[in-house]
Amino acid sequence: MGQQVSTPRQRGFEKSWRLPQNRASMPNMNMRLIGKASLVLLVLAASSSFGWGRDGHKISGAIAAHYLTPKARAAVQSLLEEQSLADVSTWADEIRSDSSYRWANTLHYANIKPGESAFDLDRDCPKKGCVVSAITKYANVLRDKDSTRKKSVEALKFLVHFVGDVHQPLHASRARDKGGNDIKVEFFQNKTNLHRVWDSGLIRQTKKSWSEYATELQQAITPEQLAVWKSTDPALWATESWKLALSHAYEIPKDGQVGRSYFDRCIPVVDERLSMAGVRMATLLNSIFKEGVVGGALDEAAKPKEPSAVQAFVGSRKSKVYHHPDCSVVKQIKPHNLAEYDHAPENKRLHKGCPW
């Protein structure tokens, strides 16, 4: 059995949750401790259904950023402004406490029918959607030139997250155990569930920061792997995860004790899936943005309005400069000097400060 791992948050939780054996002392207990412990319990329970976890999603987002083409990088920057793909990769988990986004809860995973060898969209994806249909949906939102900026920004955030989710083996797995959430295990002697082991436990056991981990994985990707991994079919990605869930994730001892041997067997799978998610995320975005900025990267109000072929101009008869009618300087021209032109006058120059 490996060395016991206990994070500061876990130690604080265990300490604050111990109840006195003498019930008579209950009225004197600081009820704030119970309240805080209950809140932590709720947070931990909610997080059990999240994707890779904060670090895993950031790792894949950082790897993806490395492989963006110049056009895709410019489009992403236009939509996200000061944020990076790694920054927004956890957004879809952060909004799960917002009731207005409750409809998106089923989009983080796919349940595959037991006994089947591959994911099937018609069979395994319900009408309300799954992670595979969500990837297709939000990729199409970004491709749509009529999408508003708001919709495009949200679509990009969802897409980055869901591409990460579908590469986590237990996000394309069995419904009966809720993707491993109902399977209780002890990971290096810490009580948890199998899903959480794959979301964050295996990654945290490496003791690496997410940025260090991302750099290490990205530098290890070979040209041959890049060529093989460049699939943009999320159904294929789900099938890969399903097979890995069966061959690795669910292969645990009967006593539920998962430690060093399980870690050593599964961490190469984690490394590869994080790397593949990053490469495929970049491949998908490069395809979407191959023509440059599309899908509402600029608000309609922010887009420059081109002048029509025939447009009236105005200017002062005493000046060699002419203006568009909505130029603020036009108000300064005295009425008896104001001249209107059906087209750009040949002997005058356009005022450069004029907006379209």
Coordinates of C-alpha atoms in Angstrom, one line a residue:
M1 CA 0.0 0.0 0.0
G2 CA 1.4 3.4 -0.9
Q3 CA 1.9 6.4 1.4
Q4 CA -1.3 8.0 2.7
V5 CA -2.1 11.3 1.0
S6 CA -4.1 13.9 2.9
T7 CA -4.6 17.4 1.5
P8 CA -5.0 20.4 3.8
R9 CA -8.7 20.7 2.8
Q10 CA -9.3 17.0 3.6
R11 CA -7.6 17.3 7.0
G12 CA -9.6 20.4 7.9
F13 CA -12.8 18.6 6.8
E14 CA -12.1 15.5 8.9
K15 CA -11.2 17.6 11.9
S16 CA -14.3 19.8 11.8
W17 CA -16.7 17.0 11.1
R18 CA -15.9 14.9 14.2
L19 CA -18.9 15.0 16.6
P20 CA -18.4 14.7 20.4
Q21 CA -19.3 11.3 21.8
N22 CA -21.2 12.9 24.7
R23 CA -24.4 14.1 23.2
A24 CA -25.0 16.4 26.2
S25 CA -22.2 18.6 24.9
M26 CA -24.0 19.2 21.6
P27 CA -25.8 22.4 22.7
N28 CA -22.3 23.9 23.4
M29 CA -20.9 23.0 20.0
N30 CA -20.0 25.8 17.7
M31 CA -22.7 25.4 15.1
R32 CA -20.6 27.3 12.6
L33 CA -18.3 24.3 12.3
I34 CA -21.2 22.1 11.4
G35 CA -22.4 24.6 8.9
K36 CA -19.0 24.9 7.3
A37 CA -18.5 21.1 7.3
S38 CA -21.9 20.6 5.7
L39 CA -21.0 23.1 3.0
V40 CA -17.8 21.4 2.2
L41 CA -19.6 18.1 2.0
L42 CA -22.0 19.5 -0.5
V43 CA -19.2 21.0 -2.6
L44 CA -17.3 17.7 -2.6
A45 CA -20.4 15.8 -3.6
A46 CA -21.1 18.2 -6.4
S47 CA -17.6 18.1 -7.7
S48 CA -17.7 14.3 -8.1
S49 CA -19.4 14.6 -11.4
F50 CA -17.1 17.2 -12.9
G51 CA -14.8 16.4 -15.8
W52 CA -11.1 16.1 -15.5
G53 CA -11.1 18.6 -12.7
R54 CA -9.5 22.1 -12.7
D55 CA -5.9 20.9 -13.5
G56 CA -6.8 18.4 -16.2
H57 CA -8.9 20.9 -18.2
K58 CA -6.2 23.6 -17.9
I59 CA -3.6 21.1 -19.0
S60 CA -5.5 20.2 -22.2
G61 CA -6.4 23.9 -22.8
A62 CA -2.7 24.9 -22.6
I63 CA -1.7 22.1 -25.0
A64 CA -4.3 23.2 -27.5
A65 CA -3.1 26.8 -27.4
H66 CA 0.3 25.6 -28.5
Y67 CA -1.0 24.0 -31.7
L68 CA -3.4 26.8 -32.9
T69 CA -2.8 28.2 -36.3
P70 CA -2.2 32.0 -36.5
K71 CA -5.8 32.5 -37.8
A72 CA -7.3 30.3 -35.1
R73 CA -5.2 32.0 -32.4
A74 CA -6.4 35.4 -33.6
A75 CA -10.0 34.3 -33.6
V76 CA -9.8 32.8 -30.1
Q77 CA -8.1 35.9 -28.8
S78 CA -10.8 38.1 -30.4
L79 CA -13.5 36.1 -28.6
L80 CA -11.8 35.6 -25.2
E81 CA -9.8 38.9 -25.1
E82 CA -7.5 38.7 -22.1
Q83 CA -8.4 35.1 -21.2
S84 CA -6.7 31.9 -22.6
L85 CA -8.1 28.5 -23.5
A86 CA -6.7 27.2 -20.1
D87 CA -8.5 30.1 -18.3
V88 CA -11.9 29.3 -19.7
S89 CA -11.5 25.5 -19.8
T90 CA -13.2 25.2 -16.3
W91 CA -16.0 27.7 -17.0
A92 CA -18.6 25.0 -17.8
D93 CA -18.0 23.4 -14.4
E94 CA -18.1 26.7 -12.6
I95 CA -21.6 27.6 -13.9
R96 CA -23.1 24.3 -12.7
S97 CA -24.2 25.9 -9.5
D98 CA -26.2 28.4 -11.6
S99 CA -29.8 27.1 -12.0
S100 CA -30.1 28.9 -15.3
Y101 CA -27.6 26.5 -16.7
R102 CA -29.1 23.4 -15.3
W103 CA -30.0 22.2 -18.8
A104 CA -26.3 21.7 -19.5
N105 CA -25.7 19.1 -16.8
T106 CA -26.2 16.2 -19.1
L107 CA -23.8 17.6 -21.7
H108 CA -20.7 16.6 -19.7
Y109 CA -20.9 12.9 -20.4
A110 CA -22.3 10.0 -22.4
N111 CA -23.7 6.7 -21.1
I112 CA -22.9 3.8 -23.3
K113 CA -25.1 0.7 -23.4
P114 CA -23.4 -2.3 -21.6
G115 CA -22.1 -5.0 -24.0
E116 CA -21.6 -2.5 -26.8
S117 CA -18.1 -2.0 -28.3
A118 CA -18.6 1.6 -29.5
F119 CA -20.6 4.8 -28.8
D120 CA -23.6 5.2 -31.0
L121 CA -25.2 8.7 -31.3
D122 CA -28.7 7.5 -31.9
R123 CA -28.6 4.8 -29.2
D124 CA -26.5 6.5 -26.5
C125 CA -27.3 10.2 -26.7
P126 CA -30.8 11.2 -25.4
K127 CA -32.9 14.0 -26.8
K128 CA -31.6 16.4 -24.2
G129 CA -28.1 15.8 -25.4
C130 CA -24.8 14.4 -24.3
V131 CA -21.1 15.4 -24.5
V132 CA -20.8 14.2 -28.1
S133 CA -23.8 16.1 -29.4
A134 CA -22.7 19.1 -27.4
I135 CA -19.3 19.2 -29.1
T136 CA -21.0 19.1 -32.5
K137 CA -23.5 21.8 -31.5
Y138 CA -21.1 24.3 -30.2
A139 CA -18.6 23.8 -33.1
N140 CA -21.5 24.6 -35.4
V141 CA -22.3 27.8 -33.4
L142 CA -18.8 29.0 -33.9
R143 CA -18.9 28.2 -37.6
D144 CA -22.1 30.1 -38.1
K145 CA -21.3 33.6 -39.3
D146 CA -24.7 34.8 -38.0
S147 CA -23.9 33.9 -34.4
T148 CA -23.8 36.8 -32.0
R149 CA -20.6 37.5 -30.1
K150 CA -22.2 36.4 -26.9
K151 CA -23.3 33.1 -28.3
S152 CA -19.9 32.5 -29.8
V153 CA -18.0 33.3 -26.6
E154 CA -20.2 30.9 -24.7
A155 CA -19.9 28.2 -27.4
L156 CA -16.1 28.4 -27.3
K157 CA -16.1 28.0 -23.5
F158 CA -18.4 25.0 -23.7
L159 CA -16.5 23.5 -26.6
V160 CA -13.1 23.7 -24.9
H161 CA -14.5 22.0 -21.8
F162 CA -16.5 19.3 -23.5
V163 CA -13.6 18.2 -25.6
G164 CA -11.7 17.7 -22.4
D165 CA -14.6 15.9 -20.8
V166 CA -15.1 13.3 -23.5
H167 CA -11.4 12.3 -23.2
Q168 CA -11.8 11.3 -19.6
P169 CA -12.7 7.6 -19.8
L170 CA -15.4 7.7 -17.1
H171 CA -17.2 10.4 -19.0
A172 CA -18.1 7.9 -21.6
S173 CA -19.0 4.9 -19.5
R174 CA -21.8 3.1 -17.6
A175 CA -25.1 4.7 -16.4
R176 CA -25.6 2.1 -13.7
D177 CA -22.7 3.4 -11.5
K178 CA -22.9 7.0 -12.8
G179 CA -19.6 6.9 -14.4
G180 CA -17.9 5.5 -11.3
N181 CA -19.4 8.0 -8.9
D182 CA -21.2 5.2 -7.1
I183 CA -18.1 3.0 -6.8
K184 CA -16.5 3.7 -3.5
V185 CA -12.7 3.2 -3.3
E186 CA -9.7 4.1 -1.2
F187 CA -7.1 5.8 -3.2
F188 CA -3.8 5.7 -1.4
Q189 CA -5.9 5.1 1.8
N190 CA -8.2 8.1 1.2
K191 CA -11.9 7.3 0.9
T192 CA -13.3 8.6 -2.3
N193 CA -15.1 7.3 -5.4
L194 CA -13.7 6.0 -8.7
H195 CA -14.9 8.9 -10.8
R196 CA -13.1 11.4 -8.6
V197 CA -9.9 9.3 -8.8
W198 CA -9.9 9.9 -12.6
D199 CA -11.1 13.5 -12.4
S200 CA -8.3 14.7 -10.2
G201 CA -6.8 12.0 -7.9
L202 CA -4.4 10.5 -10.5
I203 CA -3.3 13.9 -11.7
R204 CA -2.7 15.3 -8.2
Q205 CA -0.8 12.2 -7.2
T206 CA 2.0 13.3 -9.6
K207 CA 2.6 16.3 -7.4
K208 CA 3.0 18.6 -10.4
S209 CA 1.5 22.0 -11.1
W210 CA -0.9 22.0 -14.0
S211 CA 1.4 24.4 -16.0
E212 CA 4.4 22.2 -15.4
Y213 CA 2.4 19.1 -16.3
A214 CA 1.1 20.7 -19.5
T215 CA 4.6 21.7 -20.7
E216 CA 5.9 18.3 -20.0
L217 CA 3.2 16.5 -21.9
Q218 CA 3.3 19.0 -24.8
Q219 CA 7.0 18.6 -25.3
A220 CA 6.7 14.8 -25.3
I221 CA 4.1 14.8 -28.2
T222 CA 5.8 13.4 -31.4
P223 CA 5.0 14.3 -35.0
E224 CA 3.7 10.7 -35.5
Q225 CA 1.2 11.2 -32.6
L226 CA 0.1 14.5 -34.0
A227 CA -0.7 12.8 -37.3
V228 CA -2.6 9.9 -35.7
W229 CA -4.5 12.0 -33.2
K230 CA -5.9 14.6 -35.6
S231 CA -9.4 13.3 -35.6
T232 CA -12.4 15.7 -35.3
D233 CA -15.0 13.0 -34.7
P234 CA -16.3 13.2 -31.1
A235 CA -18.1 9.9 -31.4
L236 CA -14.7 8.2 -32.0
W237 CA -13.3 10.0 -29.0
A238 CA -16.2 8.7 -26.8
T239 CA -15.6 5.2 -28.1
E240 CA -11.9 5.4 -27.2
S241 CA -12.9 6.5 -23.7
W242 CA -15.4 3.7 -23.3
K243 CA -12.8 1.1 -24.2
L244 CA -10.3 2.6 -21.7
A245 CA -13.0 2.8 -19.0
L246 CA -13.5 -1.0 -19.4
S247 CA -9.8 -1.9 -19.8
H248 CA -8.3 0.4 -17.1
A249 CA -10.7 2.6 -15.0
Y250 CA -13.1 -0.1 -13.9
E251 CA -10.3 -2.7 -13.4
I252 CA -10.0 -2.3 -9.6
P253 CA -9.5 -4.9 -6.8
K254 CA -12.6 -6.3 -5.1
D255 CA -11.7 -4.6 -1.8
G256 CA -11.6 -1.2 -3.5
Q257 CA -8.0 -0.5 -2.5
V258 CA -6.4 1.4 -5.3
G259 CA -2.8 2.6 -4.8
R260 CA 0.6 2.5 -6.4
S261 CA 0.0 -0.4 -8.8
Y262 CA -3.3 1.2 -10.1
F263 CA -1.6 4.6 -10.4
D264 CA 1.4 3.1 -12.3
R265 CA -1.0 1.3 -14.7
C266 CA -3.4 4.2 -15.3
I267 CA -1.3 7.4 -15.3
P268 CA 0.0 6.7 -18.8
V269 CA -3.6 6.6 -20.0
V270 CA -4.3 9.9 -18.3
D271 CA -1.2 11.5 -19.9
E272 CA -2.2 10.3 -23.3
R273 CA -5.9 11.4 -23.0
L274 CA -4.9 14.9 -21.8
S275 CA -2.5 15.2 -24.7
M276 CA -5.0 13.9 -27.2
A277 CA -7.6 16.3 -25.9
G278 CA -5.3 19.3 -26.4
V279 CA -4.2 18.3 -29.9
R280 CA -7.8 17.6 -31.0
M281 CA -9.1 20.7 -29.5
A282 CA -6.6 22.7 -31.5
T283 CA -7.4 20.7 -34.7
L284 CA -11.1 21.4 -34.3
L285 CA -10.6 25.1 -33.7
N286 CA -8.1 25.3 -36.6
S287 CA -10.8 23.8 -38.8
I288 CA -13.5 26.2 -37.5
F289 CA -11.4 29.3 -37.9
K290 CA -9.5 28.3 -41.1
E291 CA -11.0 31.4 -42.8
G292 CA -10.1 33.6 -39.9
V293 CA -12.5 35.3 -37.5
V294 CA -16.1 34.0 -37.9
G295 CA -19.1 33.4 -35.7
G296 CA -19.7 36.7 -34.0
A297 CA -16.1 37.5 -33.1
L298 CA -17.1 41.1 -33.4
D299 CA -20.4 42.5 -32.3
E300 CA -22.6 44.0 -35.0
A301 CA -22.3 47.3 -33.3
A302 CA -18.5 47.1 -33.4
K303 CA -18.2 46.1 -37.0
P304 CA -17.1 48.9 -39.3
K305 CA -19.9 49.9 -41.7
E306 CA -18.7 50.2 -45.2
P307 CA -20.0 53.1 -47.3
S308 CA -22.4 52.2 -50.1
A309 CA -21.3 52.6 -53.7
V310 CA -23.2 55.8 -54.0
Q311 CA -23.0 58.0 -50.9
A312 CA -23.5 61.7 -50.2
F313 CA -20.6 63.7 -48.8
V314 CA -20.5 67.2 -47.4
G315 CA -17.9 69.8 -47.0
S316 CA -17.2 73.5 -46.8
R317 CA -16.9 75.3 -50.1
K318 CA -13.8 77.1 -48.8
S319 CA -12.1 73.9 -47.7
K320 CA -10.2 71.2 -49.6
V321 CA -11.5 68.5 -47.2
Y322 CA -14.9 66.7 -47.5
H323 CA -16.6 64.6 -44.9
H324 CA -19.2 61.9 -44.3
P325 CA -22.5 63.5 -43.3
D326 CA -22.3 62.1 -39.7
C327 CA -18.9 63.6 -39.0
S328 CA -19.1 65.8 -35.9
V329 CA -17.1 68.5 -37.6
V330 CA -19.9 69.0 -40.1
K331 CA -21.8 70.9 -37.5
Q332 CA -19.1 73.6 -37.4
I333 CA -19.6 74.4 -41.1
K334 CA -21.7 77.6 -41.6
P335 CA -24.9 77.0 -43.6
H336 CA -24.0 79.3 -46.4
N337 CA -20.6 77.5 -46.9
L338 CA -22.1 73.9 -46.7
A339 CA -21.8 72.0 -49.9
E340 CA -23.3 68.5 -50.7
Y341 CA -21.7 66.0 -53.1
D342 CA -23.3 63.0 -54.8
H343 CA -19.9 61.4 -55.0
A344 CA -16.4 62.0 -53.7
P345 CA -15.2 65.3 -55.2
E346 CA -12.0 64.9 -57.2
N347 CA -10.4 68.1 -56.0
K348 CA -10.8 67.5 -52.3
R349 CA -9.6 64.9 -49.8
L350 CA -11.6 62.9 -47.3
H351 CA -11.3 63.9 -43.7
K352 CA -9.5 60.9 -42.1
G353 CA -11.1 61.4 -38.8
C354 CA -14.6 60.7 -40.1
P355 CA -16.2 57.4 -39.1
W356 CA -18.0 55.3 -41.8

